[in-house]
XYZ file of C-alpha atoms in Angstrom:
711
model
C -105.891 240.026 76.814
C -103.733 237.997 74.561
C -105.180 234.593 75.956
C -108.567 235.907 75.632
C -107.958 237.203 71.573
C -106.664 233.579 71.084
C -109.477 231.422 72.728
C -112.561 233.542 71.285
C -112.111 233.183 67.470
C -111.119 228.996 68.332
C -114.423 228.788 70.506
C -116.538 230.210 67.167
C -114.467 227.790 65.276
C -115.390 225.300 67.067
C -119.134 226.458 67.684
C -119.237 226.352 64.220
C -117.919 222.955 63.800
C -120.351 221.626 66.340
C -123.295 222.971 64.455
C -122.319 221.262 61.395
C -121.691 217.916 63.538
C -124.818 215.995 61.939
C -124.457 217.082 58.325
C -120.775 216.097 57.778
C -117.956 214.655 59.729
C -114.973 216.407 58.163
C -110.993 215.388 58.804
C -110.798 218.432 60.804
C -113.107 217.778 63.433
C -111.783 214.130 63.707
C -108.497 214.934 64.108
C -109.418 217.335 66.990
C -111.523 214.418 68.070
C -108.132 212.065 67.851
C -105.940 214.689 69.247
C -108.137 215.011 72.859
C -108.473 210.881 72.717
C -104.671 210.512 73.081
C -104.419 213.478 75.367
C -106.884 212.014 77.809
C -105.028 208.400 76.970
C -102.143 210.120 78.613
C -104.072 211.720 81.314
C -106.783 209.269 82.293
C -104.795 206.143 81.149
C -104.661 203.979 77.968
C -106.916 200.661 77.813
C -103.869 199.075 78.729
C -103.332 200.498 81.945
C -106.896 200.542 82.713
C -106.498 196.329 83.219
C -103.615 196.873 84.767
C -105.002 199.038 87.323
C -108.038 196.649 87.739
C -106.696 193.401 87.703
C -104.204 194.671 90.362
C -107.451 195.811 92.822
C -109.300 192.966 91.582
C -106.866 190.392 93.185
C -105.761 192.679 96.311
C -109.972 192.398 96.950
C -109.861 188.744 96.670
C -107.127 188.016 99.036
C -108.423 190.568 101.397
C -111.686 188.670 101.272
C -110.207 185.159 100.791
C -108.163 185.491 104.332
C -111.481 185.942 106.650
C -111.643 183.463 109.004
C -113.951 180.865 107.960
C -115.509 179.560 111.105
C -119.168 180.186 110.562
C -119.439 180.861 114.229
C -117.981 184.706 113.550
C -119.269 186.707 111.212
C -117.001 188.037 108.163
C -117.141 191.696 107.475
C -116.581 191.503 103.625
C -114.754 194.556 101.135
C -115.581 195.874 97.880
C -113.486 198.602 97.062
C -115.785 200.863 95.101
C -115.899 204.372 93.071
C -113.876 205.902 90.149
C -110.646 204.702 91.839
C -112.248 200.708 91.603
C -113.371 201.894 88.047
C -109.667 202.782 86.902
C -109.221 206.484 87.187
C -106.130 208.072 88.903
C -107.597 211.742 89.167
C -106.441 214.286 91.298
C -108.348 215.210 94.431
C -110.218 211.872 94.041
C -111.543 209.871 97.019
C -111.400 205.984 98.082
C -115.107 204.404 98.171
C -115.213 201.291 100.307
C -118.273 199.475 101.132
C -118.508 196.531 103.784
C -121.042 194.127 104.633
C -121.909 191.327 107.173
C -121.447 188.109 105.050
C -124.190 186.322 106.953
C -127.066 189.140 107.535
C -128.845 188.807 104.192
C -131.813 190.375 102.479
C -134.522 188.981 100.839
C -137.812 190.359 99.200
C -140.303 187.729 99.812
C -140.931 185.201 102.650
C -140.766 182.312 100.304
C -137.164 182.897 99.609
C -136.208 181.752 103.131
C -135.843 178.247 101.668
C -132.744 179.572 99.948
C -131.109 180.142 103.174
C -131.502 176.698 105.338
C -128.402 177.504 107.348
C -128.931 178.508 111.064
C -126.214 180.874 110.660
C -127.623 183.620 108.492
C -129.418 186.231 109.856
C -132.585 186.919 107.391
C -134.105 191.153 106.741
C -137.109 191.614 104.666
C -136.907 194.433 102.306
C -140.659 196.201 101.755
C -141.266 196.774 98.291
C -143.891 199.498 98.984
C -140.887 202.340 99.755
C -140.267 204.592 96.595
C -138.764 203.105 93.506
C -134.989 202.601 94.408
C -135.692 202.556 98.164
C -136.875 200.054 101.014
C -137.582 199.769 104.428
C -136.127 196.836 105.735
C -137.684 194.426 108.650
C -135.812 191.946 110.677
C -137.388 188.178 110.574
C -134.556 186.767 112.418
C -132.680 188.089 115.406
C -129.281 189.392 114.807
C -126.208 188.772 117.399
C -124.379 192.317 116.508
C -124.878 194.378 119.093
C -124.448 197.298 116.505
C -127.542 196.394 114.290
C -129.508 195.485 117.277
C -129.410 199.265 118.262
C -130.048 200.387 114.911
C -133.473 198.970 115.245
C -136.891 200.195 116.290
C -140.158 198.196 116.746
C -143.175 199.480 115.269
C -146.258 197.569 116.360
C -145.321 193.770 116.288
C -142.489 194.490 113.717
C -138.529 195.234 114.232
C -137.132 197.704 111.535
C -133.796 198.673 111.164
C -133.198 202.257 111.127
C -130.846 203.407 108.322
C -130.169 207.178 110.409
C -129.252 205.028 113.975
C -127.154 202.702 111.582
C -125.158 205.300 110.104
C -124.491 206.901 113.323
C -123.506 203.147 114.777
C -121.397 202.415 112.061
C -119.766 205.719 110.906
C -116.135 205.190 112.965
C -116.151 201.614 113.228
C -113.430 200.941 110.495
C -111.672 204.569 110.906
C -112.211 206.425 114.121
C -113.701 210.093 113.998
C -115.232 209.657 110.543
C -117.948 212.092 110.083
C -121.323 211.162 108.425
C -121.951 212.243 104.648
C -124.541 210.580 102.773
C -124.601 206.818 103.637
C -121.122 206.660 104.483
C -118.690 207.496 106.971
C -116.262 209.899 105.477
C -112.518 211.601 106.669
C -109.303 211.952 105.849
C -106.710 208.574 106.287
C -103.067 210.137 105.668
C -103.179 212.696 102.321
C -106.279 210.613 101.312
C -110.015 211.549 101.501
C -112.194 208.107 102.122
C -115.739 207.611 102.030
C -117.134 204.056 103.531
C -120.950 202.727 103.622
C -121.629 199.937 105.958
C -124.255 198.130 104.003
C -126.320 194.706 103.809
C -126.174 192.485 100.957
C -128.758 190.809 98.954
C -128.127 187.576 96.406
C -131.298 188.303 94.921
C -132.185 190.799 91.812
C -134.232 193.388 93.094
C -138.260 193.337 91.137
C -138.113 197.196 90.587
C -134.862 196.605 88.003
C -136.458 193.543 86.284
C -136.952 195.922 83.415
C -133.156 196.667 82.893
C -132.922 192.763 82.191
C -135.322 193.384 79.282
C -133.894 196.488 78.100
C -130.237 194.853 77.748
C -130.468 193.572 74.335
C -127.692 195.219 72.881
C -125.336 196.115 75.648
C -124.244 194.736 77.758
C -123.496 191.073 76.633
C -125.899 188.305 77.885
C -122.844 186.992 79.946
C -122.314 190.057 81.657
C -125.985 190.377 82.344
C -126.112 187.179 84.203
C -123.195 187.874 86.314
C -124.471 191.085 87.345
C -127.963 189.639 88.079
C -125.860 186.791 90.370
C -124.324 189.496 92.436
C -127.433 190.945 93.233
C -127.613 194.184 95.046
C -126.924 196.225 98.268
C -128.751 198.420 100.640
C -126.955 201.489 101.710
C -127.913 203.434 104.825
C -129.965 206.633 103.436
C -133.409 207.567 102.947
C -135.332 209.501 100.582
C -134.908 212.893 101.243
C -138.660 213.837 100.311
C -140.176 210.707 102.420
C -141.533 210.750 105.836
C -139.861 207.786 106.565
C -136.393 208.969 105.624
C -134.559 207.517 108.524
C -136.192 204.124 108.110
C -135.538 203.752 104.488
C -132.608 202.478 102.934
C -131.214 202.901 99.077
C -130.832 200.198 97.291
C -127.105 200.087 95.565
C -126.230 198.693 92.537
C -122.198 199.272 93.077
C -121.492 195.866 91.580
C -123.254 195.885 88.678
C -122.132 199.342 87.815
C -118.674 198.362 88.261
C -119.154 195.470 85.579
C -120.902 197.933 83.045
C -117.872 200.140 83.324
C -115.314 197.002 82.594
C -117.027 196.419 79.845
C -117.006 199.670 78.093
C -114.953 200.085 75.294
C -111.994 202.520 75.421
C -113.708 205.511 73.747
C -117.140 205.299 76.047
C -114.808 205.194 78.948
C -112.801 208.057 78.321
C -116.049 209.756 76.986
C -117.009 209.120 80.774
C -113.852 210.536 82.151
C -114.047 213.289 79.734
C -117.536 214.196 81.426
C -115.804 213.833 84.796
C -113.239 216.549 83.930
C -115.726 218.522 82.250
C -118.096 218.738 85.383
C -115.181 219.268 87.712
C -113.047 222.000 85.549
C -116.157 223.822 84.111
C -119.634 223.110 85.276
C -118.827 223.032 88.704
C -116.120 225.755 88.949
C -116.750 228.900 91.248
C -119.930 227.344 92.148
C -120.754 227.004 95.916
C -124.063 224.986 95.016
C -122.896 221.427 93.071
C -125.873 220.055 92.147
C -124.283 217.532 89.503
C -122.000 214.815 90.361
C -119.994 212.368 88.589
C -122.753 210.057 89.453
C -125.225 211.855 86.624
C -121.943 211.849 84.178
C -121.944 207.981 84.625
C -125.601 207.743 84.524
C -125.895 209.618 81.385
C -123.702 207.376 79.224
C -124.924 204.333 80.538
C -128.266 205.542 78.763
C -126.455 206.809 75.757
C -124.542 203.370 75.672
C -127.701 201.113 75.537
C -130.028 202.905 73.633
C -127.438 202.961 71.099
C -127.631 206.299 70.056
C -124.003 206.588 68.704
C -122.940 204.071 66.241
C -119.778 203.985 66.599
C -117.452 204.639 69.825
C -114.059 205.704 68.439
C -111.113 207.826 68.628
C -112.261 209.769 65.739
C -115.938 210.177 67.063
C -115.020 210.918 70.622
C -116.374 214.880 70.853
C -119.614 213.262 69.006
C -120.016 211.011 72.069
C -119.255 213.963 74.712
C -121.496 216.341 72.955
C -124.376 213.585 73.030
C -124.152 212.749 76.520
C -124.081 216.510 77.270
C -127.350 217.071 75.434
C -128.990 214.057 77.183
C -127.930 215.397 80.682
C -128.827 219.029 79.441
C -132.537 217.547 78.866
C -132.438 216.062 82.027
C -132.003 219.338 83.648
C -134.784 220.923 81.610
C -137.077 218.218 82.969
C -135.704 217.794 86.529
C -135.771 213.909 85.811
C -132.545 211.990 85.845
C -133.684 207.911 85.589
C -131.772 205.959 87.479
C -130.038 202.926 84.749
C -131.522 200.163 86.526
C -134.780 201.451 88.354
C -135.635 204.680 86.189
C -138.595 205.174 88.017
C -135.896 206.679 90.334
C -135.680 210.168 89.590
C -132.195 210.958 90.909
C -133.045 214.619 90.631
C -135.723 214.707 92.585
C -134.921 215.577 95.740
C -132.105 218.231 94.568
C -132.761 219.617 91.393
C -135.712 221.621 91.307
C -137.131 225.194 91.345
C -134.835 228.134 90.938
C -131.904 225.757 91.394
C -133.150 223.944 88.684
C -133.411 227.206 86.205
C -130.209 228.311 87.298
C -128.342 225.069 86.428
C -130.149 224.842 83.216
C -129.436 228.072 81.915
C -125.753 227.671 82.903
C -126.068 224.344 80.794
C -127.347 226.211 78.127
C -124.578 228.901 77.967
C -122.400 225.830 77.119
C -124.433 224.358 75.165
C -124.534 227.515 72.538
C -120.769 227.521 72.636
C -120.632 224.148 71.397
C -117.798 221.850 71.996
C -116.049 224.972 72.234
C -116.902 225.100 75.794
C -114.141 222.229 76.384
C -111.534 224.868 76.183
C -112.533 226.163 79.425
C -111.371 223.020 80.966
C -107.588 223.399 82.015
C -106.533 220.045 81.403
C -108.580 219.340 77.867
C -107.345 222.744 76.358
C -103.875 221.720 75.404
C -104.736 218.634 73.462
C -107.679 220.567 71.254
C -105.182 223.931 70.867
C -102.536 221.334 69.459
C -104.753 220.472 66.505
C -106.157 224.226 65.988
C -103.002 225.304 65.312
C -101.471 222.819 62.911
C -105.170 221.464 61.400
C -103.226 219.664 58.841
C -101.160 217.574 61.253
C -102.412 214.001 61.360
C -102.630 212.591 64.701
C -101.077 209.197 65.722
C -104.065 207.273 67.174
C -101.824 204.258 68.560
C -102.224 203.910 72.305
C -99.069 202.109 72.847
C -97.117 205.262 72.006
C -98.865 207.159 74.425
C -97.013 205.991 77.399
C -93.383 204.560 76.862
C -92.164 201.301 78.573
C -90.139 203.437 81.428
C -93.056 205.525 82.438
C -95.426 202.030 82.331
C -93.409 200.399 84.755
C -93.057 203.204 87.082
C -97.157 203.405 87.479
C -97.413 199.700 87.671
C -94.841 199.276 90.393
C -96.191 202.221 92.085
C -99.597 200.511 91.750
C -98.554 197.577 93.352
C -96.623 199.280 96.044
C -99.676 201.346 97.061
C -102.220 197.861 96.987
C -99.887 195.179 98.360
C -100.526 196.171 102.310
C -101.659 194.342 105.434
C -102.898 197.182 107.418
C -103.283 196.132 111.606
C -101.902 193.073 111.193
C -101.478 189.961 114.086
C -100.361 186.333 113.671
C -103.345 184.949 112.698
C -104.212 187.368 110.346
C -100.903 186.878 108.769
C -101.419 183.136 108.601
C -104.679 183.928 107.301
C -103.250 185.943 104.483
C -100.384 183.231 103.870
C -103.251 180.612 103.873
C -105.287 182.179 101.233
C -102.313 182.662 99.201
C -101.473 179.083 99.210
C -105.171 178.481 98.456
C -104.915 180.317 95.236
C -101.526 178.621 93.835
C -103.495 176.691 91.053
C -105.373 179.744 90.074
C -104.840 181.456 86.947
C -103.684 184.915 87.292
C -102.514 187.922 85.173
C -98.677 188.713 85.139
C -99.808 192.170 87.022
C -101.425 190.348 89.526
C -98.942 187.650 90.227
C -96.412 190.412 90.468
C -99.343 191.979 93.387
C -99.345 188.626 95.145
C -95.660 188.331 94.968
C -95.589 191.301 97.218
C -98.511 190.627 99.084
C -96.590 187.531 100.063
C -92.966 189.064 100.570
C -94.922 192.150 103.067
C -96.606 188.704 105.154
C -93.263 186.897 105.441
C -91.374 189.854 106.896
C -94.257 191.026 108.783
C -94.884 187.425 110.506
C -91.061 187.140 111.033
C -90.971 190.190 113.299
C -94.433 189.438 115.102
C -92.735 186.256 115.978
C -89.456 187.996 117.112
C -91.168 190.315 119.261
C -93.207 187.187 121.040
C -89.434 185.229 121.416
C -88.075 188.326 123.376
C -91.429 188.933 125.380
C -93.004 185.436 126.173
C -90.042 182.904 126.146
C -86.772 182.560 127.713
C -86.236 178.966 126.825
C -83.566 178.648 124.778
C -84.797 175.763 122.604
C -88.286 177.626 121.742
C -86.057 180.975 121.200
C -83.687 179.217 118.835
C -86.652 177.567 116.490
C -88.706 180.967 116.767
C -85.360 182.650 115.249
C -84.863 180.184 113.080
C -88.385 180.659 111.183
C -88.248 183.929 111.613
C -84.846 184.190 109.761
C -86.191 181.534 107.336
C -89.227 183.551 106.537
C -87.025 186.704 106.066
C -84.532 185.080 103.337
C -87.727 183.780 101.472
C -89.332 187.309 101.354
C -86.083 188.743 100.235
C -85.875 186.415 97.037
C -89.284 187.838 95.811
C -90.895 190.943 95.230
C -88.909 194.247 95.465
C -85.112 194.775 95.722
C -85.306 196.724 99.003
C -86.889 193.517 100.651
C -83.546 192.617 101.560
C -83.214 195.350 103.912
C -86.074 193.627 106.472
C -83.273 191.007 106.633
C -80.684 193.217 107.562
C -82.726 194.790 110.425
C -84.178 191.711 111.770
C -80.023 190.520 112.330
C -79.210 193.889 113.999
C -81.915 192.937 116.076
C -80.643 190.109 117.056
C -77.132 191.278 117.248
C -75.882 189.582 113.803
C -74.115 193.267 113.172
C -71.299 191.372 110.831
C -73.416 189.333 108.630
C -76.293 192.187 108.573
C -73.196 194.671 107.570
C -72.311 192.275 104.622
C -75.933 192.298 103.847
C -76.312 195.910 103.433
C -73.350 196.556 101.480
C -74.684 194.105 98.690
C -77.868 196.010 98.689
C -76.801 199.421 98.544
C -74.733 198.512 95.904
C -77.895 197.174 93.859
C -79.840 200.767 95.062
C -77.067 202.847 93.776
C -76.625 200.812 90.535
C -77.429 203.766 87.444
C -80.670 201.386 85.921
C -82.665 201.449 89.276
C -85.892 202.460 89.398
C -87.105 204.076 92.740
C -90.635 205.792 92.876
C -90.961 208.020 90.480
C -87.346 208.325 89.247
C -85.329 206.450 86.837
C -82.571 206.806 84.442
C -84.761 205.849 81.072
C -81.475 204.853 79.158
C -79.626 202.661 81.696
C -83.033 201.002 82.699
C -83.825 200.244 78.900
C -80.418 199.268 78.048
C -80.489 196.580 80.950
C -83.701 195.664 80.982
C -85.856 196.127 77.864
C -87.986 193.586 77.009
C -87.373 191.579 80.067
C -90.387 189.929 82.091
C -91.781 192.632 84.744
C -90.882 189.580 87.274
C -86.986 189.867 86.422
C -87.175 194.050 86.625
C -89.166 193.881 89.945
C -86.568 191.543 91.088
C -83.258 193.322 89.692
C -84.086 196.663 89.109
C -87.130 198.282 91.226
C -87.082 199.308 94.775
C -89.880 201.350 96.811
C -89.835 202.692 99.906
C -89.354 200.513 103.459
C -92.956 200.745 104.366
C -92.923 199.605 108.589
C -96.150 199.074 110.104
C -96.769 201.166 113.045
C -98.440 198.567 115.273
C -95.270 196.327 114.696
C -92.162 197.212 116.908
C -89.343 196.618 114.538
C -86.210 198.020 115.959
C -86.152 200.121 119.791
C -84.621 203.217 117.889
C -87.764 203.926 115.591
C -90.583 203.431 118.238
C -90.773 207.290 118.889
C -91.453 207.986 115.077
C -93.869 205.035 114.840
C -95.804 206.184 117.897
C -96.064 209.707 116.454
C -97.231 208.447 112.816
C -99.629 206.196 114.642
C -101.205 208.617 116.663
C -102.276 210.881 113.121
C -103.976 207.864 112.103
C -101.230 206.411 109.578
C -100.788 202.867 109.144
C -97.048 202.769 107.875
C -93.898 204.844 108.461
C -92.091 205.246 104.956
C -88.320 205.394 104.944
C -86.053 205.641 101.329
C -84.676 202.173 101.029
C -81.208 203.857 100.914
C -81.353 206.165 104.020
C -82.564 203.095 106.018
C -79.471 201.124 104.687
C -77.400 203.665 105.933
C -78.996 203.821 109.071
C -78.306 200.438 109.747
C -74.794 200.498 108.629
C -74.107 203.172 111.259
C -76.206 201.008 114.047
C -74.328 197.834 113.186
C -70.945 199.574 112.461
C -70.893 201.000 116.303
C -71.036 197.090 117.357
C -68.593 195.394 114.909
C -66.348 198.356 112.750
C -66.439 201.047 114.643
C -63.497 202.745 112.424
C -66.523 203.172 109.200
C -68.787 204.767 111.490
C -67.524 208.559 110.666
C -67.344 207.623 107.151
C -70.976 206.537 107.156
C -72.211 209.750 109.009
C -70.549 211.803 106.031
C -71.915 209.661 103.129
C -75.467 209.982 105.096
C -75.088 213.793 105.670
C -73.773 214.279 102.246
C -76.895 212.585 100.977
C -79.402 214.733 102.664
C -77.544 217.936 101.742
C -76.783 217.262 98.171
C -79.326 214.597 96.832
C -81.973 215.965 94.256
C -84.935 213.704 94.961
C -83.021 210.675 93.247
C -82.527 208.571 96.480
C -84.189 210.968 98.911
C -87.779 211.971 97.740
C -89.299 215.786 99.168
C -91.920 214.211 100.730
C -89.578 211.770 102.912
C -86.976 214.399 103.992
C -88.241 214.614 107.777
C -87.628 210.640 108.140
C -84.432 211.038 106.254
C -83.059 213.864 108.338
C -84.642 212.345 111.904
C -82.761 209.283 111.019
C -79.785 210.737 110.854
C -80.393 213.023 113.954
C -81.107 209.146 115.566
C -76.962 208.327 114.702
C -75.729 211.542 116.057
C -77.682 210.835 119.080
C -76.698 207.261 120.032
C -73.118 208.612 119.823
C -73.932 211.312 121.719
C -73.492 214.075 119.437
C -76.219 216.102 120.870
C -75.704 219.410 118.996
C -75.312 217.418 115.549
C -78.475 215.586 116.599
C -79.919 218.733 117.381
C -79.557 220.341 114.038
C -80.699 217.245 111.892
C -84.000 217.114 113.900
C -84.654 221.006 113.402
C -83.923 220.280 109.887
C -86.848 217.304 110.392
C -89.174 219.507 111.812
C -88.856 222.182 108.790
C -89.591 219.801 106.637
C -93.437 219.774 105.357
C -95.065 216.652 106.952
C -96.695 215.261 104.234
C -96.383 211.682 104.392
C -95.291 210.412 107.811
C -96.595 213.178 110.487
C -93.451 212.513 112.540
C -93.210 216.184 113.677
C -94.496 215.610 117.276
C -91.181 212.908 117.677
C -88.909 215.058 116.269
C -89.774 217.801 118.552
C -89.507 215.860 121.809
C -86.083 214.861 120.154
C -84.866 217.887 119.801
C -86.014 218.873 123.489
C -84.106 215.913 124.915
C -81.269 217.256 122.921
C -81.178 220.814 124.527
C -81.643 219.073 128.094
C -78.668 216.975 126.971
C -76.863 220.032 126.207
C -77.602 221.834 128.829
C -76.366 219.053 131.486
C -73.126 219.043 129.473
C -72.795 223.030 130.072
C -73.646 222.743 133.681
C -70.906 219.931 134.300
C -68.483 221.904 132.133
C -69.143 224.713 134.573
C -68.911 222.734 137.867
C -65.410 221.305 136.205
C -64.017 224.900 135.920
């Protein structure tokens, strides 16, 4: 009741302010807008953070596609990261969207455009302009060698058409096994991340139905952006118009690449207006409703139209709430009319198959209720409410709109290195793929990149070198017994790992120590591990989301990001489950792999102690007991400084393995029990923990029986 008494008068005040918006823009309203703007900068991101996120994803995708084989006899599947994550959002609960297409299958609009593709290596597909606006049927005009595409074809009279429904079924689980069909996509969960990916066809030619958009684009975007968008063409995703009798044949025209360019070229107030609409949709409009008729794509479409029609003269922090309200009124009008015009092909009504009849009337009533309350409706958003109350409770307090003061240097570095760690990954890798990555990196060495992108490339290089070294070492032990060749492979592997240790994160040296343990160079490994441990436990180290701000700034303030990364930043040790690193961890990698996880993540200090114990058993047995005590104390007393809670399971597991190899089965069993008790969020190793615990019970049983016989 206390909360209701506070909010209700505030809503009335805001409603009054909203009704006065058209006649005067008073300072109180501007302060409210500024407060929400700065709050969204903290929650959604500053313009600097958006640039960083986008540039890192751009270069990651560039490397991925650049590393494809250039053999014209083999098809190339290109990857494009789409959706809100690519746009720069990092909102909780957002999924990841991907598009894949075969490089040599091209869609054309007219037979005369065949001349554009003179090479015999192309498979050409003709799009039919007679389908509903925004959709097309695809007719195969040259044979395809791709069996899955061939199985998706239907012969009608003398023509062969590619069925969107058959294509969806064929490709649904190609990238990720056991995916489910969701719209045009294969959908599922990978670890803790929900994903949608769509296999599609690319078209280099701008659609005839979207020519009007070029003529409309006088004020926004710029001619250079318009030209780039047209050059990128469009794509066809496998889903038809729901009200069409040819739905199973039709394909939807996708402008994902064009939309990404438009979002990239919004100013920050425009982007935050889009973000505010997304939050309002999720936390207010769609809250507690079974049928969620509106989606984020409708919000984005509204923002595009409002920007292009030049409805708002000034997109700035003082005007943010007016920008939001203008877009909301556009949505309200669309729902009333039952028409949401596609930004590129307005004749394509995005509401046609979903918002009509009783559902349309109910949605309009709901939105009109928010309209009557005015901008005060935003108080129903748990995210936005604190930003507004701050000003409403202190209306005369000025609001600082300097974005640079929103995120501290330390917090910005944490978010930057987190972003780099998450995208710097190779997936399932073999030697040939590693070589292609290294070749792609070498080809790009004369290209100009931003500092963020160079850091990302540096980490991809380090991971490629580490992966290559262990793949080679596995070949060395499995395929060859010739001493000279063994020596050459070993030398190459060592050099690769030494190079990787000199770049990227502080923890990269652990891979070299792990290799030396694997190849029985225990003394060298111990010397290196001790040096790494000193670095990892220094007071200014930045690990995951933890750092002592005061020490970090004292040691590294105003230093380059590259220097910070090499000297003071560490992240989890990422072991690819497809690669055997050391024998002791194979059960954990296998269990993680069974859960469709690509990597096993281990805290670096835990990995150092684990390797120190394994090496000391062979080189310095007097230290083994001290290492076990240090390991145990770390897990029992650490407050997520060196061992994040999501990695407690693997940390207890590794301590258990230390006890197991020393035949201390009871202590090992207790450690495995501790591992099982943890919530398996990151590594999903519970199967391995159960199996190891059962093994310890069997060992203890045999020892007990043996003691019984002896007595």
